[in-house]
Short mmCIF file of C-alpha atoms (C1' of nucleotides) in Angstrom, two decimals:
data_model
loop_
_atom_site.label_atom_id
_atom_site.label_comp_id
_atom_site.label_asym_id
_atom_site.label_seq_id
_atom_site.Cartn_x
_atom_site.Cartn_y
_atom_site.Cartn_z
CA MET A 110 174.17 -122.92 94.27
CA GLY A 111 172.02 -121.43 91.53
CA PHE A 112 171.57 -124.23 89.78
CA ASP A 113 171.32 -126.54 92.22
CA LYS A 114 168.35 -124.22 93.55
CA GLU A 115 166.62 -124.16 90.61
CA ASN A 116 167.30 -127.61 89.35
CA GLY A 117 165.46 -128.38 92.68
CA LEU A 118 162.56 -126.42 92.34
CA ARG A 119 161.77 -127.67 89.14
CA ALA A 120 161.99 -131.03 89.84
CA ALA A 121 160.41 -130.44 93.60
CA LEU A 122 157.03 -128.44 91.24
CA VAL A 123 156.89 -132.24 89.74
CA GLU A 124 156.82 -133.31 93.24
CA LEU A 125 154.53 -131.33 94.47
CA SER A 126 151.28 -132.86 92.37
CA ASN A 127 151.52 -136.18 93.94
CA PHE A 128 150.58 -134.43 97.32
CA GLN A 129 146.74 -133.95 97.90
CA ILE A 130 146.94 -130.23 98.37
CA PHE A 131 147.92 -130.12 94.73
CA SER A 132 146.59 -132.61 92.88
CA ASP A 133 143.50 -131.20 91.31
CA LEU A 134 145.99 -128.19 89.97
CA ASP A 135 147.91 -127.72 86.16
CA SER A 136 151.28 -127.58 86.33
CA SER A 137 151.25 -124.26 85.66
CA THR A 138 148.96 -122.95 88.45
CA ILE A 139 151.57 -124.82 90.79
CA ALA A 140 154.31 -122.98 89.35
CA SER A 141 152.58 -119.65 89.87
CA LEU A 142 151.83 -120.48 93.35
CA CYS A 143 155.36 -121.15 93.93
CA GLU A 144 157.17 -118.50 91.95
CA GLY A 145 159.71 -117.26 93.98
CA GLY A 146 160.14 -120.33 96.44
CA SER A 147 163.08 -122.50 96.68
CA VAL A 148 164.33 -125.79 97.65
CA VAL A 149 166.56 -126.28 101.20
CA LEU A 150 168.33 -129.06 101.73
CA SER A 151 168.78 -130.15 105.81
CA SER A 152 171.24 -132.30 107.25
CA HIS A 153 169.62 -134.25 110.80
CA ARG A 154 168.87 -131.99 113.34
CA GLU A 155 169.78 -128.90 111.67
CA ALA A 156 167.20 -126.43 112.16
CA LEU A 157 164.78 -125.33 109.20
CA PHE A 158 163.77 -122.40 111.51
CA GLU A 159 163.83 -120.87 114.79
CA ALA A 160 160.56 -120.10 117.23
CA GLY A 161 160.07 -116.64 117.28
CA ALA A 162 161.83 -115.98 114.01
CA GLN A 163 160.03 -113.78 111.96
CA ALA A 164 158.14 -116.01 109.22
CA LYS A 165 158.62 -114.84 105.62
CA TYR A 166 157.65 -117.95 104.08
CA PHE A 167 156.02 -121.45 104.91
CA GLY A 168 156.50 -124.29 102.73
CA VAL A 169 155.79 -127.86 101.97
CA VAL A 170 157.82 -131.24 103.47
CA LEU A 171 159.49 -132.47 100.23
CA SER A 172 161.11 -135.30 101.39
CA GLY A 173 162.64 -136.86 104.80
CA ALA A 174 160.92 -135.46 107.70
CA TYR A 175 160.71 -132.63 110.43
CA LYS A 176 159.94 -132.56 113.92
CA LEU A 177 158.06 -129.01 115.21
CA SER A 178 158.69 -128.20 118.77
CA ARG A 179 158.28 -125.65 121.50
CA PRO A 180 161.28 -124.90 124.30
CA SER A 181 159.63 -126.87 127.30
CA PRO A 182 159.80 -124.65 130.78
CA ASN A 183 161.83 -127.25 132.38
CA GLY A 184 165.03 -127.09 129.57
CA ASP A 185 164.03 -129.63 127.12
CA ASP A 186 161.96 -129.07 123.73
CA THR A 187 158.03 -130.38 123.66
CA ILE A 188 157.91 -131.91 119.71
CA ILE A 189 153.90 -130.53 118.91
CA HIS A 190 154.01 -132.67 115.52
CA PHE A 191 155.83 -134.85 113.02
CA SER A 192 155.92 -133.41 110.03
CA THR A 193 156.40 -135.65 106.91
CA PRO A 194 156.13 -135.32 103.08
CA GLY A 195 153.14 -133.72 101.88
CA ASP A 196 152.77 -131.77 104.61
CA VAL A 197 152.53 -128.25 104.60
CA VAL A 198 154.04 -125.95 107.16
CA GLY A 199 153.93 -122.50 108.83
CA ALA A 200 150.38 -121.64 106.04
CA PHE A 201 148.39 -120.92 108.77
CA ILE A 202 150.54 -118.32 110.59
CA MET A 203 150.64 -116.36 106.72
CA ALA A 204 147.21 -114.17 107.23
CA GLN A 205 148.41 -112.97 110.45
CA ASP A 206 150.16 -109.39 110.70
CA ASN A 207 154.21 -110.11 111.37
CA PRO A 208 153.93 -113.51 111.74
CA LYS A 209 156.72 -115.30 113.58
CA PHE A 210 157.00 -118.85 114.25
CA PRO A 211 155.19 -120.67 117.13
CA VAL A 212 157.53 -123.51 116.78
CA THR A 213 160.86 -125.09 115.84
CA ALA A 214 161.58 -127.27 112.86
CA ARG A 215 164.53 -129.66 112.81
CA ALA A 216 165.40 -132.22 110.51
CA MET A 217 164.89 -135.83 111.37
CA GLY A 218 167.80 -137.22 108.77
CA PRO A 219 168.63 -135.80 105.38
CA SER A 220 165.32 -133.34 104.23
CA ARG A 221 163.71 -131.59 101.53
CA PHE A 222 161.91 -128.51 102.11
CA LEU A 223 160.28 -125.96 99.42
CA LYS A 224 159.60 -122.73 100.58
CA ILE A 225 158.00 -120.44 98.76
CA PRO A 226 157.46 -116.74 100.10
CA ARG A 227 154.62 -114.97 102.18
CA GLU A 228 153.74 -112.52 99.78
CA ASN A 229 152.35 -115.16 97.35
CA TYR A 230 150.01 -116.19 100.10
CA CYS A 231 149.00 -113.39 100.80
CA SER A 232 148.15 -112.71 97.00
CA ARG A 233 148.02 -115.51 95.06
CA TRP A 234 146.61 -118.12 97.21
CA LYS A 235 144.49 -116.01 99.24
CA GLU A 236 142.62 -115.39 96.03
CA ARG A 237 142.14 -118.84 95.71
CA PRO A 238 139.14 -119.84 98.11
CA GLU A 239 139.30 -123.62 97.04
CA LEU A 240 143.16 -123.48 98.71
CA ILE A 241 142.22 -121.60 101.72
CA ILE A 242 139.53 -124.33 102.49
CA LYS A 243 142.29 -127.03 101.42
CA ILE A 244 144.35 -125.59 103.75
CA GLN A 245 141.77 -125.07 106.72
CA ASN A 246 140.44 -128.68 106.04
CA LEU A 247 144.59 -129.81 106.96
CA LEU A 248 144.88 -127.35 110.05
CA SER A 249 141.01 -128.80 110.74
CA ASN A 250 142.49 -132.57 110.64
CA ARG A 251 145.40 -131.25 112.58
CA MET A 252 143.20 -129.66 115.22
CA THR A 253 141.31 -133.03 115.28
CA GLN A 254 144.37 -135.34 115.70
CA MET A 255 145.75 -133.17 118.66
CA HIS A 256 141.88 -132.91 120.40
CA ILE A 257 142.39 -137.06 120.58
CA ALA A 258 145.87 -137.38 121.89
CA LYS A 259 144.48 -135.07 124.70
CA THR A 260 141.48 -137.17 125.14
CA MET A 261 144.14 -140.38 125.98
CA GLN A 262 146.58 -137.62 128.33
CA ARG A 263 144.86 -140.15 130.74
CA SER A 264 145.80 -143.29 128.98
CA THR A 265 148.73 -145.62 130.12
CA LEU A 266 152.17 -144.23 128.42
CA SER A 267 151.81 -147.98 126.30
CA ALA A 268 148.22 -146.78 125.12
CA LYS A 269 149.91 -143.04 124.37
CA VAL A 270 153.56 -144.93 122.53
CA ALA A 271 150.74 -147.38 120.37
CA ALA A 272 148.54 -144.27 119.92
CA LEU A 273 151.34 -142.30 118.39
CA LEU A 274 153.19 -145.21 116.59
CA ILE A 275 149.47 -146.24 114.50
CA ASP A 276 149.18 -142.34 113.79
CA LEU A 277 152.66 -142.03 112.45
CA VAL A 278 151.79 -145.78 110.12
CA ASN A 279 148.95 -144.57 108.78
CA ARG A 280 150.09 -141.16 106.91
CA GLU A 281 151.51 -143.74 104.72
CA THR A 282 150.00 -147.42 104.07
CA GLU A 283 146.49 -148.72 105.16
CA SER A 284 146.14 -151.20 107.57
CA LYS A 285 148.65 -153.99 106.77
CA ASP A 286 149.84 -157.04 109.69
CA GLU A 287 153.26 -154.79 108.88
CA ALA A 288 153.92 -151.70 108.56
CA ILE A 289 156.98 -149.64 108.83
CA LEU A 290 157.54 -146.07 110.23
CA PRO A 291 157.69 -143.31 107.83
CA LEU A 292 160.74 -141.71 109.58
CA PRO A 293 163.23 -142.06 111.94
CA LEU A 294 162.79 -141.99 115.60
CA THR A 295 164.50 -141.90 118.34
CA ARG A 296 162.91 -143.29 121.73
CA LYS A 297 163.39 -139.80 123.43
CA GLU A 298 161.63 -137.64 120.38
CA ILE A 299 158.45 -139.99 121.20
CA ALA A 300 159.08 -139.44 124.71
CA ASP A 301 159.61 -135.63 124.08
CA ASN A 302 156.54 -135.36 122.01
CA LEU A 303 154.57 -137.90 124.57
CA GLY A 304 155.41 -135.97 127.71
CA SER A 305 157.48 -138.62 128.75
CA SER A 306 160.93 -139.76 129.99
CA VAL A 307 163.34 -142.02 127.67
CA GLU A 308 163.58 -144.53 129.96
CA SER A 309 160.12 -144.76 130.41
CA VAL A 310 159.47 -145.12 126.94
CA ILE A 311 162.44 -147.81 126.24
CA ARG A 312 160.79 -150.01 129.16
CA VAL A 313 157.67 -149.68 127.03
CA MET A 314 159.07 -150.59 123.70
CA SER A 315 161.41 -152.85 124.82
CA GLU A 316 158.56 -154.89 126.17
CA TRP A 317 157.17 -155.00 122.98
CA SER A 318 160.27 -155.90 121.41
CA LYS A 319 160.81 -159.35 123.22
CA GLN A 320 156.98 -159.85 122.52
CA GLY A 321 157.78 -159.47 118.75
CA LEU A 322 155.67 -156.78 118.31
CA ILE A 323 157.85 -154.07 116.98
CA GLU A 324 161.40 -154.49 115.39
CA THR A 325 164.15 -151.43 115.56
CA ASN A 326 167.63 -151.37 113.69
CA ASP A 327 169.07 -148.24 112.59
CA GLN A 328 166.70 -145.56 114.09
CA HIS A 329 163.64 -147.04 112.32
CA ILE A 330 161.08 -148.86 113.80
CA LYS A 331 159.01 -151.94 111.95
CA ILE A 332 155.50 -153.02 113.39
CA LEU A 333 155.35 -156.54 112.77
CA LYS A 334 151.98 -157.02 114.74
CA VAL A 335 150.24 -153.63 113.70
CA ASP A 336 146.45 -155.21 115.61
CA LYS A 337 148.50 -156.00 118.77
CA ILE A 338 149.64 -152.80 118.82
CA ILE A 339 146.18 -151.14 118.05
CA ASN A 340 144.60 -153.27 120.59
CA GLU A 341 147.36 -152.01 123.59
CA ILE A 342 145.87 -148.21 122.15
CA GLY A 343 142.52 -149.71 124.55
CA ASP A 344 143.98 -151.41 127.14
CA GLY A 345 144.26 -147.73 129.25
CA SER A 346 140.63 -148.29 129.54
CA LEU A 347 139.65 -151.60 130.07
CA MET B 191 108.34 -119.16 119.93
CA GLY B 192 108.09 -118.29 116.75
CA PHE B 193 108.25 -114.67 117.74
CA ASP B 194 110.66 -115.53 120.38
CA LYS B 195 113.03 -117.04 117.97
CA GLU B 196 113.10 -113.94 115.29
CA ASN B 197 113.46 -111.55 118.09
CA GLY B 198 116.24 -113.03 119.20
CA LEU B 199 118.31 -112.89 116.30
CA ARG B 200 117.06 -109.64 115.74
CA ALA B 201 118.63 -108.97 119.14
CA ALA B 202 121.15 -111.21 118.26
CA LEU B 203 122.57 -109.52 114.90
CA VAL B 204 123.11 -106.15 117.14
CA GLU B 205 125.65 -107.97 119.35
CA LEU B 206 127.60 -109.75 116.89
CA SER B 207 129.13 -106.27 116.11
CA ASN B 208 130.68 -106.16 119.11
CA PHE B 209 132.56 -109.53 118.46
CA GLN B 210 136.17 -109.33 116.67
CA ILE B 211 135.78 -111.60 114.08
CA PHE B 212 132.23 -109.29 113.00
CA SER B 213 133.73 -106.00 114.20
CA ASP B 214 135.07 -104.29 110.54
CA LEU B 215 131.21 -105.63 108.48
CA ASP B 216 128.14 -103.39 108.22
CA SER B 217 124.66 -104.89 110.13
CA SER B 218 123.43 -105.52 106.40
CA THR B 219 126.06 -108.04 105.52
CA ILE B 220 125.98 -109.28 108.90
CA ALA B 221 122.21 -109.94 107.94
CA SER B 222 123.00 -111.41 105.11
CA LEU B 223 126.22 -113.76 106.53
CA CYS B 224 123.41 -114.57 109.44
CA GLU B 225 120.18 -115.50 107.14
CA GLY B 226 118.30 -118.45 108.32
CA GLY B 227 119.74 -118.82 111.66
CA SER B 228 118.09 -118.87 114.72
CA VAL B 229 119.07 -118.49 118.15
CA VAL B 230 119.12 -121.44 120.34
CA LEU B 231 118.46 -120.93 124.09
CA SER B 232 120.63 -123.66 126.69
CA SER B 233 119.56 -124.49 130.20
CA HIS B 234 122.78 -125.12 132.38
CA ARG B 235 124.50 -129.13 130.80
CA GLU B 236 122.05 -129.21 128.34
CA ALA B 237 123.64 -130.32 124.96
CA LEU B 238 123.92 -127.81 121.95
CA PHE B 239 124.95 -130.52 120.06
CA GLU B 240 126.17 -134.02 120.57
CA ALA B 241 130.16 -135.82 118.68
CA GLY B 242 129.43 -137.48 115.98
CA ALA B 243 126.31 -135.60 114.80
CA GLN B 244 126.08 -134.25 111.32
CA ALA B 245 127.29 -131.00 111.29
CA LYS B 246 124.31 -128.88 109.83
CA TYR B 247 125.58 -125.71 111.23
CA PHE B 248 128.21 -123.35 112.78
CA GLY B 249 127.77 -120.85 114.72
CA VAL B 250 128.82 -118.08 117.54
CA VAL B 251 128.37 -118.40 121.61
CA LEU B 252 126.06 -114.86 122.38
CA SER B 253 126.00 -115.29 125.80
CA GLY B 254 126.77 -117.89 129.28
CA ALA B 255 129.26 -120.35 127.89
CA TYR B 256 130.01 -123.93 126.29
CA LYS B 257 132.31 -126.67 127.13
CA LEU B 258 133.42 -129.00 124.08
CA SER B 259 134.30 -132.40 125.04
CA ARG B 260 135.03 -136.20 123.98
CA PRO B 261 134.41 -139.61 125.14
CA SER B 262 137.40 -140.94 126.89
CA PRO B 263 138.44 -143.85 126.54
CA ASN B 264 138.00 -144.43 130.67
CA GLY B 265 134.45 -143.44 130.55
CA ASP B 266 134.05 -139.63 131.51
CA ASP B 267 134.62 -137.25 128.63
CA THR B 268 137.90 -135.45 128.17
CA ILE B 269 136.93 -131.58 127.54
CA ILE B 270 139.02 -129.46 125.07
CA HIS B 271 137.82 -126.30 125.53
CA PHE B 272 136.13 -123.78 126.72
CA SER B 273 134.11 -121.70 124.19
CA THR B 274 132.87 -118.16 125.75
CA PRO B 275 131.37 -115.15 123.96
CA GLY B 276 132.50 -113.95 120.87
CA ASP B 277 133.88 -117.61 120.13
CA VAL B 278 133.05 -118.80 116.73
CA VAL B 279 132.22 -123.26 117.12
CA GLY B 280 132.54 -125.50 114.51
CA ALA B 281 133.12 -123.06 111.51
CA PHE B 282 136.13 -124.72 110.19
CA ILE B 283 134.56 -128.37 109.69
CA MET B 284 132.04 -126.77 107.37
CA ALA B 285 133.88 -126.98 104.32
CA GLN B 286 134.48 -130.90 104.85
CA ASP B 287 132.05 -133.24 102.82
CA ASN B 288 129.16 -133.92 104.95
CA PRO B 289 130.18 -132.92 107.89
CA LYS B 290 130.44 -134.04 112.12
CA PHE B 291 130.34 -133.04 115.34
CA PRO B 292 133.84 -134.01 116.55
CA VAL B 293 133.36 -133.13 120.04
CA THR B 294 129.97 -132.44 122.03
CA ALA B 295 128.81 -128.83 123.21
CA ARG B 296 127.06 -128.76 126.31
CA ALA B 297 126.40 -125.34 128.42
CA MET B 298 127.64 -123.92 131.32
CA GLY B 299 125.35 -122.23 133.17
CA PRO B 300 122.12 -120.69 131.07
CA SER B 301 123.75 -119.90 127.41
CA ARG B 302 122.74 -118.08 124.30
CA PHE B 303 124.28 -119.14 120.42
CA LEU B 304 123.08 -118.43 117.04
CA LYS B 305 122.95 -120.81 114.78
CA ILE B 306 124.27 -120.14 111.49
CA PRO B 307 123.54 -122.96 108.68
CA ARG B 308 125.93 -124.66 106.43
CA GLU B 309 125.03 -123.41 103.82
CA ASN B 310 126.23 -120.33 104.36
CA TYR B 311 129.37 -120.91 105.11
CA CYS B 312 129.02 -122.81 101.76
CA SER B 313 128.24 -120.34 99.90
CA ARG B 314 128.12 -116.41 101.27
CA TRP B 315 131.34 -116.44 103.69
CA LYS B 316 133.44 -118.59 101.28
CA GLU B 317 133.22 -115.86 99.04
CA ARG B 318 135.27 -113.38 101.20
CA PRO B 319 138.53 -114.25 101.42
CA GLU B 320 138.71 -111.68 104.91
CA LEU B 321 136.38 -113.87 106.43
CA ILE B 322 137.70 -116.64 105.54
CA ILE B 323 141.06 -115.72 106.64
CA LYS B 324 139.55 -114.24 109.60
CA ILE B 325 138.47 -117.73 110.52
CA GLN B 326 141.70 -119.15 109.96
CA ASN B 327 143.20 -117.06 112.36
CA LEU B 328 140.81 -118.13 114.52
CA LEU B 329 141.91 -121.33 114.59
CA SER B 330 144.96 -121.06 113.98
CA ASN B 331 145.14 -118.85 117.85
CA ARG B 332 143.12 -121.50 119.09
CA MET B 333 146.10 -124.41 117.54
CA THR B 334 148.46 -122.05 119.18
CA GLN B 335 146.79 -122.31 122.60
CA MET B 336 146.85 -126.18 122.12
CA HIS B 337 150.47 -126.30 121.97
CA ILE B 338 150.75 -124.34 124.51
CA ALA B 339 148.68 -126.66 126.73
CA LYS B 340 151.18 -129.39 125.34
CA THR B 341 153.97 -127.98 126.29
CA MET B 342 152.95 -127.70 129.77
CA GLN B 343 152.39 -131.47 129.83
CA ARG B 344 155.53 -132.54 132.46
CA SER B 345 154.77 -129.43 134.57
CA THR B 346 153.00 -130.09 138.16
CA LEU B 347 149.45 -129.51 138.36
CA SER B 348 149.25 -126.61 139.75
CA ALA B 349 151.13 -124.85 137.11
CA LYS B 350 148.76 -126.68 134.99
CA VAL B 351 145.80 -125.12 137.12
CA ALA B 352 147.00 -121.57 137.38
CA ALA B 353 147.31 -121.72 133.87
CA LEU B 354 143.98 -122.74 132.68
CA LEU B 355 142.74 -120.17 135.42
CA ILE B 356 144.92 -117.53 133.56
CA ASP B 357 144.39 -118.48 130.05
CA LEU B 358 140.14 -118.38 130.56
CA VAL B 359 140.82 -114.75 132.83
CA ASN B 360 142.87 -113.35 129.84
CA ARG B 361 139.84 -113.82 127.26
CA GLU B 362 138.01 -110.49 128.92
CA THR B 363 140.16 -108.04 130.72
CA GLU B 364 143.61 -107.12 130.87
CA SER B 365 145.90 -108.20 133.68
CA LYS B 366 145.14 -106.34 136.97
CA ASP B 367 145.20 -107.49 140.68
CA GLU B 368 141.91 -108.99 140.48
CA ALA B 369 140.17 -110.56 138.18
CA ILE B 370 136.71 -112.95 137.68
CA LEU B 371 136.54 -116.46 135.75
CA PRO B 372 133.97 -114.99 132.85
CA LEU B 373 132.02 -118.73 133.56
CA PRO B 374 131.09 -120.92 135.97
CA LEU B 375 133.42 -123.49 136.38
CA THR B 376 133.43 -126.56 138.65
CA ARG B 377 136.57 -128.49 139.78
CA LYS B 378 135.43 -131.46 138.19
CA GLU B 379 135.33 -129.48 134.78
CA ILE B 380 138.82 -127.92 135.78
CA ALA B 381 140.18 -131.93 136.23
CA ASP B 382 138.38 -132.78 132.56
CA ASN B 383 140.17 -130.03 131.54
CA LEU B 384 143.50 -131.04 132.70
CA GLY B 385 143.53 -134.51 132.54
CA SER B 386 143.31 -135.22 135.96
CA SER B 387 141.00 -135.95 139.06
CA VAL B 388 138.64 -134.02 141.28
CA GLU B 389 140.67 -134.14 144.23
CA SER B 390 143.73 -133.53 143.24
CA VAL B 391 142.21 -130.21 141.32
CA ILE B 392 140.44 -129.29 144.99
CA ARG B 393 143.70 -130.00 146.94
CA VAL B 394 145.49 -127.75 144.67
CA MET B 395 142.82 -124.92 145.06
CA SER B 396 141.78 -125.03 148.36
CA GLU B 397 145.64 -124.40 149.51
CA TRP B 398 145.17 -121.17 147.07
CA SER B 399 141.81 -120.95 148.91
CA LYS B 400 143.62 -120.71 152.47
CA GLN B 401 146.51 -118.30 151.31
CA GLY B 402 143.96 -115.91 149.97
CA LEU B 403 145.13 -116.57 146.23
CA ILE B 404 141.56 -117.29 145.59
CA GLU B 405 137.74 -117.06 146.58
CA THR B 406 135.25 -119.23 145.56
CA ASN B 407 131.37 -118.58 145.86
CA ASP B 408 128.47 -120.26 143.65
CA GLN B 409 130.57 -121.90 141.08
CA HIS B 410 132.61 -118.08 140.26
CA ILE B 411 136.26 -118.48 140.99
CA LYS B 412 137.60 -114.96 141.42
CA ILE B 413 141.75 -114.93 141.35
CA LEU B 414 142.77 -112.34 144.28
CA LYS B 415 146.51 -111.79 143.40
CA VAL B 416 146.60 -112.81 140.02
CA ASP B 417 150.56 -112.60 140.06
CA LYS B 418 150.77 -114.50 142.31
CA ILE B 419 148.89 -117.34 140.56
CA ILE B 420 151.32 -116.50 137.63
CA ASN B 421 153.97 -117.55 139.76
CA GLU B 422 152.45 -120.79 140.09
CA ILE B 423 153.01 -121.64 136.38
CA GLY B 424 156.61 -121.28 136.35
CA ASP B 425 157.17 -123.51 139.38
CA GLY B 426 157.06 -126.89 137.50
CA SER B 427 160.43 -125.57 135.89
CA LEU B 428 162.12 -124.50 138.77
"C1'" DC C 61 112.72 -135.52 152.76
"C1'" DG C 62 115.37 -138.19 149.73
"C1'" DC C 63 118.17 -137.09 145.97
"C1'" DT C 64 121.69 -135.60 143.13
"C1'" DC C 65 125.52 -132.03 142.58
"C1'" DG C 66 129.68 -129.78 144.16
"C1'" DG C 67 133.26 -129.67 147.52
"C1'" DT C 68 136.45 -131.43 150.80
"C1'" DT C 69 139.81 -134.66 153.93
"C1'" DG C 70 142.54 -138.85 154.62
"C1'" DA C 71 144.71 -143.25 153.30
"C1'" DT C 72 146.79 -146.09 150.56
"C1'" DG C 73 148.96 -147.66 146.16
"C1'" DC C 74 150.80 -147.13 141.54
"C1'" DA C 75 153.15 -145.40 137.50
"C1'" DC C 76 156.13 -143.20 136.19
"C1'" DA C 77 160.01 -139.76 136.96
"C1'" DT C 78 164.23 -139.17 138.24
"C1'" DC C 79 169.67 -140.42 139.06
"C1'" DA C 80 173.38 -143.24 138.17
"C1'" DA C 81 176.03 -146.35 135.47
"C1'" DA C 82 177.57 -148.51 131.60
"C1'" DG C 83 177.84 -150.00 126.73
"C1'" DG C 84 177.83 -149.18 121.03
"C1'" DC C 85 177.74 -146.24 117.89
"C1'" DT C 86 178.99 -142.12 114.78
"C1'" DG C 87 181.27 -138.14 113.44
"C1'" DT C 88 185.34 -135.50 114.21
"C1'" DG C 89 189.90 -133.36 115.53
"C1'" DG C 90 194.86 -134.28 116.41
"C1'" DC D 127 194.23 -144.26 112.96
"C1'" DC D 128 193.05 -143.36 117.86
"C1'" DA D 129 191.22 -141.01 121.15
"C1'" DC D 130 187.48 -138.02 122.34
"C1'" DA D 131 182.86 -136.80 122.53
"C1'" DG D 132 177.63 -136.38 121.65
"C1'" DC D 133 174.09 -139.44 120.66
"C1'" DC D 134 171.50 -142.72 121.37
"C1'" DT D 135 170.06 -147.07 123.92
"C1'" DT D 136 169.87 -150.10 127.86
"C1'" DT D 137 168.74 -151.82 133.42
"C1'" DG D 138 168.28 -151.40 138.22
"C1'" DA D 139 167.60 -148.49 142.11
"C1'" DT D 140 164.78 -145.17 144.58
"C1'" DG D 141 161.86 -141.57 145.33
"C1'" DT D 142 156.88 -139.08 144.30
"C1'" DG D 143 153.00 -136.32 142.60
"C1'" DC D 144 149.00 -138.04 142.08
"C1'" DA D 145 144.89 -141.03 140.70
"C1'" DT D 146 142.26 -144.16 143.80
"C1'" DC D 147 139.10 -145.70 147.05
"C1'" DA D 148 135.81 -144.41 150.84
"C1'" DA D 149 133.80 -141.40 153.63
"C1'" DC D 150 130.97 -137.19 154.38
"C1'" DC D 151 128.97 -132.45 154.73
"C1'" DG D 152 125.94 -128.60 153.11
"C1'" DA D 153 123.29 -126.39 149.31
"C1'" DG D 154 119.48 -126.45 146.32
"C1'" DC D 155 115.49 -128.59 144.71
"C1'" DG D 156 111.53 -131.57 142.83
#
DNA sequence: CGCTCGGTTGATGCACATCAAAGGCTGTGG
DNA sequence: CCACAGCCTTTGATGTGCATCAACCGAGCG
């Protein structure tokens, strides 16, 4: 365990330099920023942390994906965000006194997460304005994404599903004809993210399958006609 | 005009110290942070800035209120946020290269706004980690608010309206029996914020008026039975 | 005095939720 | 190795909350 942990950590530090936020830092700086960190392996559907728990750490998604959700008044959770590799999770609450996680993080398929102690943020990270600014820019992008999502609240369900899929594929690749979603995604998760019901999502997506716009196998969704799906986004308006 | 402007600025700097973000700074520091700033007077429905415009400044709402909105695919705008006095607007995009406003800001009733040049943020503000952290905390609160709103997407319209009203009154006062909304708010604005239609909002609210839970005159909404309205929030779940 | 703006009410229809039932697939324990 | 339980997907039938359309009213205003 100790061995694994250390090994995982060293490997993780190398991976970090591929992510935008660390891209222009040298490896010793990265090591210092992450000192005391550890790599967590999560299996499918396992919780990384629960909403309301004390936030003693923040971190970075290394591989796989996590869904961030909040308990909904009606019982099942609402998914707030899908975090993919390179995403910084929890950084923006670190500066509060005695922060608590506002969401639950649950793995989607086997995933790896680099935990970084909160103290690091309050000392080493906070001292570097460029880093904090980068975090702020990340946050501000996420905020803009949420604004866009809010703007679509009056669109039809197909437009919302299309927008979600396009948003997810754009994190990885540039626009091509085809694209594969970088994370395993069930219809229920889509529904929980859009505030809709599984059945409705299924009705929308099976129509697309029939038309050959998308293809699913084993939880992995592949978009065959990216442009056609993008068209669906606009359809609510016309 | 020049006289007014200067005068307004000096008065504004005094007002700033009442707002949380500046509360523990002395007046000369505040003056330095705001150097080159100016006070803008907006009349009802006048735009402070338009979405897509170059963001050469950020600022603080001094009095009145502004609604931040984005053009919606279907024509009319979606209101993203209501900014009341003390709100910092636009700070989190200042750190981007060549930032553009992601939203349009429009005054709700006569309002005053303190514009601060972007350069200040990139120099004087950025140098003060505590300030940046405060901005980050503001942002993170706003983010949490949006999460909560998202969590309510499956609730009934009455629950959403109730939640919005309670959110707005909580900015000013602590919970009492009665509360007056701190800004003039039309049913259409409520609808545009919730992604609903004016008529539906009216149907919900006139029911409450009949029941004596709220009272409206001259765009100002007064909540007579705060606890009853809070109950409405939960109703979607039960 | 016509105009725009905000509020209100009723009639109608649709998009989507809800309920119900069933089949495949995976993991787990007897 | 089989049985059973979850989880995911699918399809159909039924219901409903809210959007939409269409009037109409009162108030402020140039």
